[in-house]
Coordinates of N, CA and C and ligand atoms in Angstrom, one line a residue:
M1 N 0.8 -1.2 0.0 CA 0.0 0.0 0.0 C 0.9 1.2 0.0
T2 N 0.7 2.1 -1.0 CA 1.5 3.3 -1.0 C 0.6 4.5 -0.9
A3 N 0.9 5.5 0.0 CA 0.0 6.6 0.1 C 0.4 7.7 -0.9
E4 N -0.5 8.4 -1.4 CA -0.3 9.5 -2.4 C -0.1 10.8 -1.7
E5 N 0.7 11.7 -2.4 CA 0.9 13.0 -1.8 C -0.4 13.8 -1.9
K6 N -0.7 14.5 -0.9 CA -1.9 15.4 -0.9 C -1.6 16.6 -0.1
T7 N -1.9 17.8 -0.6 CA -1.5 19.0 0.2 C -2.7 19.8 0.6
V8 N -2.5 20.6 1.7 CA -3.6 21.5 2.1 C -2.8 22.9 2.4
P9 N -3.5 24.0 2.3 CA -2.9 25.3 2.5 C -2.3 25.3 4.0
L10 N -1.1 25.9 4.1 CA -0.4 26.1 5.4 C -1.2 27.1 6.2
S11 N -1.5 26.7 7.4 CA -2.1 27.6 8.4 C -1.0 28.3 9.1
F12 N -0.8 29.6 8.8 CA 0.3 30.3 9.3 C -0.1 31.8 9.6
E13 N 0.2 32.2 10.9 CA -0.1 33.6 11.2 C 1.2 34.4 11.2
R14 N 1.3 35.3 10.2 CA 2.5 36.1 10.1 C 2.4 37.2 11.2
V15 N 3.5 37.3 12.0 CA 3.5 38.4 13.0 C 4.4 39.5 12.6
A16 N 4.1 40.7 13.1 CA 4.9 41.9 12.7 C 6.4 41.7 13.2
A17 N 7.3 42.3 12.4 CA 8.7 42.1 12.7 C 9.1 42.5 14.1
E18 N 8.5 43.6 14.6 CA 8.8 44.0 16.0 C 8.4 43.0 17.0
E19 N 7.2 42.4 16.8 CA 6.7 41.4 17.6 C 7.6 40.1 17.6
T20 N 8.1 39.8 16.4 CA 9.0 38.7 16.3 C 10.3 38.9 17.1
S21 N 10.8 40.1 17.0 CA 12.0 40.5 17.8 C 11.7 40.3 19.3
A22 N 10.6 40.9 19.7 CA 10.2 40.8 21.1 C 10.1 39.4 21.6
R23 N 9.5 38.6 20.8 CA 9.3 37.1 21.1 C 10.6 36.4 21.2
A24 N 11.5 36.7 20.3 CA 12.8 36.0 20.2 C 13.6 36.3 21.5
K25 N 13.5 37.6 21.9 CA 14.3 38.0 23.1 C 13.7 37.4 24.3
R26 N 12.4 37.4 24.4 CA 11.7 36.9 25.6 C 11.9 35.4 25.7
F27 N 11.9 34.7 24.6 CA 12.1 33.2 24.6 C 13.5 32.9 25.1
A28 N 14.5 33.6 24.5 CA 15.9 33.3 24.9 C 16.1 33.6 26.4
E29 N 15.5 34.7 26.9 CA 15.6 35.1 28.3 C 15.0 34.1 29.2
H30 N 13.8 33.6 28.8 CA 13.1 32.6 29.6 C 13.9 31.2 29.6
A31 N 14.4 30.9 28.4 CA 15.2 29.6 28.3 C 16.4 29.7 29.2
R32 N 17.0 30.8 29.4 CA 18.1 31.0 30.2 C 17.8 30.6 31.7
L33 N 16.6 30.7 32.1 CA 16.2 30.4 33.4 C 15.9 29.0 33.7
R34 N 15.9 28.2 32.6 CA 15.6 26.7 32.8 C 16.8 26.0 33.4
R35 N 16.6 25.2 34.4 CA 17.6 24.4 35.1 C 17.0 23.0 35.3
S36 N 17.9 22.0 35.3 CA 17.5 20.7 35.6 C 17.1 20.6 37.1
V37 N 15.9 20.1 37.4 CA 15.4 20.1 38.7 C 15.5 18.6 39.2
R38 N 16.2 18.4 40.3 CA 16.3 17.1 40.9 C 15.8 17.0 42.3
K39 N 15.0 18.0 42.7 CA 14.4 18.0 44.0 C 13.0 18.7 43.9
F40 N 12.0 17.9 44.1 CA 10.6 18.3 43.8 C 9.8 18.5 45.1
S41 N 8.9 19.5 45.1 CA 7.9 19.6 46.2 C 6.8 18.6 45.9
N42 N 6.0 18.3 47.0 CA 5.0 17.3 46.7 C 3.6 18.0 46.3
D43 N 3.7 19.3 46.0 CA 2.5 20.0 45.5 C 2.0 19.2 44.3
P44 N 0.7 19.0 44.2 CA 0.1 18.3 43.1 C 0.2 19.2 41.8
V45 N 0.2 18.6 40.7 CA 0.1 19.2 39.4 C -1.1 18.7 38.6
A46 N -1.9 19.5 38.0 CA -3.0 19.0 37.3 C -2.5 18.2 36.1
V47 N -3.1 17.0 36.0 CA -2.7 16.0 35.0 C -2.9 16.6 33.6
E48 N -3.9 17.4 33.4 CA -4.2 17.9 32.1 C -3.1 18.9 31.6
V49 N -2.5 19.6 32.6 CA -1.4 20.5 32.2 C -0.2 19.7 31.6
I50 N 0.1 18.6 32.3 CA 1.2 17.7 31.8 C 0.8 17.1 30.4
E51 N -0.5 16.8 30.3 CA -0.9 16.2 29.1 C -0.8 17.2 27.9
H52 N -1.1 18.4 28.2 CA -1.0 19.4 27.1 C 0.5 19.6 26.7
C53 N 1.4 19.5 27.7 CA 2.8 19.5 27.3 C 3.2 18.4 26.4
I54 N 2.7 17.2 26.8 CA 3.0 16.0 26.0 C 2.4 16.1 24.6
E55 N 1.2 16.7 24.5 CA 0.5 17.0 23.3 C 1.4 17.9 22.4
A56 N 2.0 18.9 23.0 CA 2.9 19.8 22.3 C 4.1 19.0 21.7
A57 N 4.7 18.2 22.6 CA 5.8 17.4 22.2 C 5.5 16.5 21.0
A58 N 4.3 15.9 21.0 CA 3.8 15.0 20.0 C 3.6 15.7 18.6
Q59 N 3.7 17.0 18.6 CA 3.5 17.7 17.3 C 4.9 17.9 16.6
S60 N 5.9 17.3 17.2 CA 7.3 17.5 16.7 C 7.4 16.9 15.3
P61 N 8.3 17.4 14.5 CA 8.6 16.7 13.2 C 9.3 15.4 13.5
S62 N 9.2 14.4 12.6 CA 9.8 13.1 12.7 C 10.1 12.5 11.4
G63 N 11.1 11.6 11.3 CA 11.4 11.0 10.0 C 10.2 10.4 9.4
A64 N 9.9 10.8 8.1 CA 8.8 10.3 7.3 C 7.5 10.4 8.1
N65 N 7.4 11.4 9.0 CA 6.2 11.6 9.9 C 5.7 10.3 10.6
K66 N 6.7 9.4 11.0 CA 6.3 8.2 11.6 C 5.9 8.4 13.1
Q67 N 6.3 9.5 13.7 CA 6.0 9.9 15.1 C 6.4 8.7 16.0
P68 N 7.7 8.3 16.0 CA 8.1 7.1 16.6 C 8.3 7.2 18.1
W69 N 7.2 7.7 18.8 CA 7.4 8.0 20.2 C 6.1 7.5 21.0
T70 N 6.3 7.1 22.2 CA 5.2 6.8 23.2 C 5.6 7.5 24.5
F71 N 4.7 8.2 25.0 CA 4.9 8.9 26.3 C 4.1 8.2 27.4
V72 N 4.7 7.6 28.3 CA 4.0 6.9 29.4 C 4.0 7.9 30.6
L73 N 2.8 8.3 31.0 CA 2.6 9.3 32.1 C 2.3 8.5 33.3
V74 N 3.2 8.5 34.3 CA 3.1 7.7 35.5 C 2.8 8.6 36.7
T75 N 1.6 8.3 37.3 CA 1.3 9.1 38.5 C 1.1 8.1 39.7
D76 N 1.0 6.8 39.4 CA 0.7 5.8 40.4 C 1.9 5.7 41.3
V77 N 1.7 5.9 42.7 CA 2.8 5.9 43.6 C 3.6 4.6 43.7
N78 N 2.8 3.5 43.5 CA 3.5 2.2 43.6 C 4.4 2.0 42.3
V79 N 3.9 2.4 41.2 CA 4.8 2.3 40.0 C 6.0 3.2 40.1
K80 N 5.8 4.4 40.6 CA 6.9 5.4 40.7 C 7.9 4.7 41.7
R81 N 7.5 4.1 42.7 CA 8.4 3.5 43.7 C 9.2 2.3 43.0
S82 N 8.5 1.5 42.2 CA 9.2 0.4 41.5 C 10.2 1.0 40.6
I83 N 9.9 2.0 39.9 CA 10.9 2.6 38.9 C 12.1 3.2 39.7
R84 N 11.8 3.8 40.8 CA 12.9 4.4 41.6 C 13.8 3.2 42.1
E85 N 13.2 2.2 42.6 CA 14.0 1.1 43.1 C 14.9 0.5 42.0
A86 N 14.3 0.2 40.9 CA 15.1 -0.4 39.8 C 16.1 0.6 39.3
C87 N 15.8 1.9 39.2 CA 16.8 2.9 38.7 C 18.0 2.9 39.7
E88 N 17.7 2.9 41.0 CA 18.8 3.0 42.0 C 19.7 1.7 42.0
R89 N 19.1 0.6 41.7 CA 19.9 -0.6 41.5 C 20.9 -0.5 40.4
E90 N 20.4 0.0 39.2 CA 21.3 0.2 38.1 C 22.4 1.3 38.4
E91 N 21.9 2.4 39.1 CA 22.8 3.5 39.4 C 23.9 3.1 40.3
S92 N 23.5 2.2 41.3 CA 24.6 1.7 42.2 C 25.7 1.0 41.5
A93 N 25.3 0.2 40.5 CA 26.3 -0.5 39.7 C 27.1 0.4 38.9
F94 N 26.4 1.5 38.4 CA 27.1 2.5 37.6 C 28.2 3.2 38.4
Y95 N 27.7 3.8 39.5 CA 28.7 4.6 40.3 C 29.7 3.7 41.0
A96 N 29.4 2.4 41.2 CA 30.4 1.5 41.9 C 31.4 0.9 40.9
G97 N 31.3 1.2 39.6 CA 32.3 0.5 38.7 C 32.0 0.5 37.2
R98 N 30.7 0.6 36.9 CA 30.4 0.5 35.5 C 30.9 1.8 34.7
A99 N 30.8 2.9 35.4 CA 31.2 4.1 34.8 C 32.8 4.2 34.9
T100 N 33.3 4.9 33.9 CA 34.8 5.1 33.9 C 35.1 6.2 34.9
R101 N 36.3 6.2 35.3 CA 36.8 7.2 36.3 C 36.6 8.6 35.7
R102 N 36.9 8.7 34.4 CA 36.8 10.0 33.7 C 35.3 10.5 33.7
W103 N 34.4 9.5 33.5 CA 33.0 9.8 33.5 C 32.6 10.3 34.9
L104 N 33.0 9.6 35.9 CA 32.6 10.0 37.2 C 33.2 11.4 37.6
D105 N 34.4 11.7 37.1 CA 35.0 13.0 37.3 C 34.2 14.1 36.6
D106 N 33.7 13.8 35.4 CA 32.9 14.8 34.7 C 31.6 15.0 35.4
L107 N 31.1 14.0 36.1 CA 29.8 14.2 36.8 C 30.0 14.9 38.1
K108 N 31.2 15.0 38.6 CA 31.4 15.7 40.0 C 30.7 17.0 40.1
P109 N 30.9 17.9 39.1 CA 30.3 19.3 39.3 C 28.7 19.2 39.5
L110 N 28.1 18.1 39.0 CA 26.7 18.0 39.1 C 26.2 17.4 40.5
G111 N 27.2 16.8 41.1 CA 26.8 16.2 42.5 C 25.8 15.1 42.4
T112 N 25.7 14.4 41.3 CA 24.7 13.3 41.2 C 25.2 12.1 42.0
T113 N 24.3 11.3 42.5 CA 24.6 10.1 43.2 C 23.7 9.0 42.8
P114 N 23.8 7.7 43.3 CA 22.9 6.7 42.9 C 21.5 6.9 43.5
D115 N 21.3 7.8 44.5 CA 20.0 8.0 45.1 C 19.2 8.8 44.2
K116 N 18.0 8.4 43.9 CA 17.1 9.1 43.0 C 15.7 9.3 43.7
P117 N 15.7 10.0 44.8 CA 14.4 10.3 45.5 C 13.4 11.0 44.6
F118 N 13.9 11.8 43.6 CA 13.0 12.6 42.8 C 12.1 11.8 42.0
L119 N 12.4 10.5 41.8 CA 11.5 9.6 41.1 C 10.3 9.3 41.8
E120 N 10.3 9.5 43.2 CA 9.1 9.3 44.0 C 8.5 10.7 44.4
Q121 N 9.4 11.6 44.6 CA 8.9 13.0 45.0 C 8.0 13.6 44.0
A122 N 8.5 13.6 42.7 CA 7.8 14.3 41.7 C 6.4 13.7 41.5
P123 N 5.4 14.5 41.4 CA 4.0 14.0 41.3 C 3.8 13.1 40.0
A124 N 4.6 13.3 39.0 CA 4.5 12.5 37.8 C 5.8 12.2 37.1
L125 N 5.9 11.1 36.4 CA 7.0 10.8 35.6 C 6.5 10.6 34.2
I126 N 7.3 11.2 33.3 CA 7.0 10.9 31.9 C 8.1 10.0 31.4
V127 N 7.8 8.8 31.0 CA 8.8 7.8 30.5 C 8.6 7.8 29.0
V128 N 9.6 8.3 28.3 CA 9.5 8.4 26.8 C 10.1 7.1 26.2
F129 N 9.4 6.5 25.3 CA 9.8 5.3 24.6 C 10.0 5.7 23.1
A130 N 11.1 5.1 22.5 CA 11.3 5.2 21.1 C 10.9 4.0 20.4
Q131 N 10.0 4.2 19.4 CA 9.5 3.0 18.6 C 10.6 2.7 17.5
R132 N 11.3 1.7 17.6 CA 12.4 1.3 16.7 C 11.8 1.0 15.3
H133 N 10.6 0.4 15.3 CA 9.8 0.2 14.1 C 8.4 0.2 14.5
G134 N 7.5 0.0 13.5 CA 6.0 0.0 13.8 C 5.6 -1.2 14.5
D135 N 4.2 -1.4 14.5 CA 3.7 -2.6 15.1 C 4.2 -3.9 14.5
E136 N 4.4 -3.8 13.2 CA 5.1 -4.9 12.5 C 6.4 -4.4 12.0
R137 N 7.4 -5.4 12.1 CA 8.8 -5.1 11.8 C 8.9 -4.4 10.4
K138 N 8.1 -4.8 9.4 CA 8.2 -4.2 8.1 C 7.8 -2.8 8.0
D139 N 7.1 -2.3 9.0 CA 6.7 -0.9 9.1 C 7.9 -0.1 9.6
R140 N 8.8 0.4 8.7 CA 10.0 1.0 9.1 C 9.8 2.4 9.7
H141 N 10.7 2.7 10.7 CA 10.8 4.1 11.2 C 12.2 4.6 10.9
Y142 N 12.3 5.9 10.7 CA 13.5 6.5 10.3 C 14.0 7.6 11.2
Y143 N 15.3 7.8 11.4 CA 15.9 8.8 12.2 C 15.2 8.8 13.6
V144 N 15.0 7.7 14.2 CA 14.3 7.5 15.4 C 14.9 8.3 16.6
T145 N 16.2 8.2 16.7 CA 16.9 8.9 17.8 C 16.7 10.4 17.7
E146 N 16.9 10.9 16.4 CA 16.8 12.3 16.2 C 15.3 12.8 16.5
S147 N 14.4 12.0 16.0 CA 13.0 12.4 16.1 C 12.6 12.5 17.6
V148 N 12.9 11.4 18.3 CA 12.5 11.4 19.7 C 13.3 12.5 20.5
G149 N 14.5 12.7 20.1 CA 15.3 13.8 20.8 C 14.6 15.1 20.6
I150 N 14.1 15.4 19.4 CA 13.4 16.7 19.1 C 12.1 16.7 20.0
A151 N 11.4 15.6 20.1 CA 10.1 15.6 20.9 C 10.4 15.9 22.3
V152 N 11.5 15.3 22.8 CA 11.9 15.5 24.2 C 12.3 17.0 24.4
G153 N 13.0 17.6 23.4 CA 13.3 19.0 23.5 C 12.1 19.9 23.6
V154 N 11.1 19.6 22.8 CA 9.9 20.4 22.8 C 9.2 20.2 24.2
L155 N 9.2 18.9 24.7 CA 8.6 18.6 26.0 C 9.3 19.4 27.1
V156 N 10.6 19.4 27.1 CA 11.3 20.2 28.1 C 11.0 21.7 28.0
A157 N 10.9 22.2 26.8 CA 10.6 23.6 26.6 C 9.1 23.9 27.1
A158 N 8.2 23.0 26.8 CA 6.8 23.2 27.1 C 6.7 23.2 28.7
L159 N 7.3 22.2 29.3 CA 7.2 22.2 30.8 C 7.7 23.4 31.4
H160 N 8.9 23.9 30.9 CA 9.4 25.2 31.4 C 8.5 26.3 31.1
H161 N 7.9 26.4 30.0 CA 7.0 27.4 29.6 C 5.8 27.5 30.5
V162 N 5.3 26.4 31.0 CA 4.1 26.4 31.8 C 4.5 26.6 33.3
G163 N 5.8 26.6 33.6 CA 6.2 26.8 35.0 C 6.4 25.6 35.8
L164 N 6.8 24.5 35.1 CA 7.1 23.2 35.9 C 8.5 22.9 35.7
G165 N 9.0 22.1 36.6 CA 10.4 21.7 36.6 C 10.5 20.2 36.1
T166 N 11.7 19.9 35.5 CA 11.9 18.5 35.1 C 13.5 18.3 35.0
V167 N 13.8 17.1 34.8 CA 15.2 16.8 34.5 C 15.2 15.6 33.4
T168 N 16.1 15.7 32.5 CA 16.2 14.6 31.5 C 17.1 13.5 32.1
Y169 N 16.4 12.5 32.7 CA 17.1 11.5 33.4 C 17.2 10.2 32.6
T170 N 18.4 9.7 32.5 CA 18.7 8.6 31.7 C 19.5 7.5 32.5
P171 N 18.7 6.6 33.2 CA 19.4 5.5 33.8 C 20.0 4.6 32.7
A172 N 21.1 3.9 32.9 CA 21.6 3.0 31.9 C 22.1 1.7 32.5
P173 N 21.7 0.6 32.0 CA 20.7 0.4 30.9 C 19.3 0.6 31.5
M174 N 18.3 0.8 30.6 CA 17.0 1.1 31.1 C 15.9 0.1 30.5
K175 N 16.4 -1.1 30.2 CA 15.5 -2.1 29.7 C 14.3 -2.4 30.7
F176 N 14.7 -2.3 32.0 CA 13.7 -2.7 33.0 C 12.4 -1.8 32.9
L177 N 12.5 -0.6 32.3 CA 11.4 0.2 32.2 C 10.3 -0.4 31.3
S178 N 10.7 -1.1 30.3 CA 9.8 -1.7 29.4 C 9.0 -2.8 30.1
K179 N 9.7 -3.5 31.0 CA 9.1 -4.5 31.8 C 8.1 -4.0 32.8
I180 N 8.5 -3.0 33.6 CA 7.7 -2.4 34.6 C 6.4 -1.8 34.0
L181 N 6.6 -1.2 32.8 CA 5.5 -0.4 32.2 C 4.8 -1.2 31.1
G182 N 5.2 -2.5 30.9 CA 4.5 -3.4 30.0 C 4.6 -2.9 28.5
R183 N 5.7 -2.4 28.1 CA 5.8 -1.9 26.7 C 6.2 -3.0 25.7
P184 N 5.7 -2.9 24.5 CA 6.0 -3.9 23.5 C 7.4 -3.9 23.0
D185 N 7.8 -5.0 22.4 CA 9.2 -5.2 22.0 C 9.8 -4.2 21.0
N186 N 8.9 -3.5 20.2 CA 9.4 -2.6 19.2 C 9.7 -1.2 19.9
E187 N 9.5 -1.1 21.2 CA 9.8 0.2 21.9 C 11.0 0.0 22.8
S188 N 11.8 1.0 22.8 CA 12.9 1.0 23.8 C 12.8 2.3 24.6
A189 N 13.1 2.1 25.9 CA 13.0 3.3 26.8 C 14.1 4.3 26.4
Y190 N 13.7 5.6 26.4 CA 14.6 6.6 25.8 C 15.0 7.6 26.9
M191 N 14.1 8.0 27.8 CA 14.4 8.9 28.8 C 13.3 9.0 29.8
V192 N 13.6 9.4 31.1 CA 12.6 9.6 32.1 C 12.6 11.1 32.5
L193 N 11.4 11.7 32.5 CA 11.3 13.1 32.9 C 10.4 13.2 34.1
P194 N 10.9 13.3 35.3 CA 10.1 13.6 36.5 C 9.5 15.0 36.3
V195 N 8.3 15.2 36.7 CA 7.7 16.5 36.5 C 7.0 17.0 37.7
G196 N 7.2 18.3 38.1 CA 6.5 18.8 39.2 C 7.1 20.2 39.5
Y197 N 6.6 20.8 40.7 CA 7.2 22.1 41.1 C 8.5 21.8 41.8
P198 N 9.5 22.6 41.6 CA 10.8 22.4 42.4 C 10.5 22.6 43.9
A199 N 11.2 21.8 44.7 CA 11.1 22.0 46.2 C 11.6 23.4 46.5
P200 N 11.0 24.0 47.6 CA 11.4 25.3 48.0 C 12.9 25.4 48.2
D201 N 13.5 24.3 48.7 CA 14.9 24.3 49.0 C 15.7 23.6 47.9
C202 N 15.2 23.7 46.7 CA 15.9 23.0 45.6 C 17.2 23.8 45.2
D203 N 18.3 23.2 45.4 CA 19.6 23.8 44.9 C 20.0 23.2 43.6
V204 N 20.7 23.9 42.8 CA 21.1 23.4 41.5 C 22.6 23.6 41.4
P205 N 23.3 22.8 40.6 CA 24.8 22.9 40.5 C 25.2 24.3 40.0
D206 N 26.3 24.8 40.5 CA 26.8 26.1 40.2 C 27.6 26.0 38.9
I207 N 26.8 25.8 37.8 CA 27.5 25.7 36.5 C 26.9 26.7 35.5
E208 N 27.6 26.9 34.4 CA 27.1 27.9 33.5 C 27.1 27.4 32.0
R209 N 26.4 28.0 31.2 CA 26.4 27.7 29.8 C 27.6 28.4 29.2
K210 N 28.1 27.9 28.0 CA 29.2 28.5 27.3 C 28.8 29.9 26.9
P211 N 29.7 30.9 26.8 CA 29.4 32.2 26.2 C 28.8 32.0 24.8
F212 N 27.9 32.8 24.4 CA 27.2 32.6 23.1 C 28.1 32.6 22.0
D213 N 29.2 33.4 22.1 CA 30.2 33.5 21.0 C 30.9 32.2 20.7
E214 N 30.9 31.3 21.7 CA 31.6 30.0 21.6 C 30.7 29.0 20.9
V215 N 29.4 29.2 20.9 CA 28.5 28.2 20.3 C 28.0 28.6 18.9
I216 N 28.2 29.9 18.5 CA 27.7 30.3 17.2 C 28.8 30.6 16.3
V217 N 28.7 30.1 15.0 CA 29.7 30.5 14.0 C 28.8 31.2 12.9
R218 N 29.2 32.4 12.5 CA 28.4 33.1 11.5 C 29.1 33.0 10.2
V219 N 28.5 32.6 9.2 CA 29.1 32.5 7.8 C 28.4 33.5 6.9
Ligands
IYR1 N1 22.6 8.3 35.1 C1 23.4 8.7 36.2 C2 24.7 9.3 35.7 C3 24.6 10.6 35.0 C4 25.1 10.6 33.7 C5 25.1 11.8 32.9 I1 25.9 11.8 31.1 C6 24.6 13.0 33.5 O1 24.6 14.2 32.8 C7 24.1 13.0 34.8 C8 24.1 11.8 35.5 C9 22.6 9.6 37.1 O2 21.6 10.2 36.7 O3 23.1 9.8 38.3

């Protein structure tokens, strides 16, 4: 079965140049305030707010529009606890020897440890899965890592935009997440994003982004 090309007019609202400039500046300034949050308050968050952020992420571009992502929204306290316990088991092995000395040295400024209380403190976890292929193996997916990475980027931006905190957490390996969450074989766990309000006493590492001149090359 081959689908034919069909087009519709682009729905696009052209904004005035001054407004574009103002938005660009505001967006960059707000992005500057985003930090990875690893300590959450137990204040509840309306599930529909998180769902709207996931909906925004699911509008991302993807290879051949295959949309190779599944977002598992976990609010069940028992499932959160199981995920925390399994993550901490993997992290203990990581910090006790699986990681290279150089890797552990690079992590020192972040102050991360095998303890992951944020996986239970946060009112919700979004576990993102990458669909390596469709329901059937012959249904190919393309640029899966890039596509899911873009979707997670949009998700992080959306959560920040609405005033929530998160961290892009990647236990390794994370196969256990498929088992706990009952995901099919064509999906592999990609990232865990705890979501909530930062704890009032949330500290963050004293680190900075590179100066802008170091990341941009103008040709
Ligand atoms: N997954 C571990 C280690 C870790 C790895 C990287 I790369 C980081 O940027 C941060 C942590 C942990 O979360 O502790």
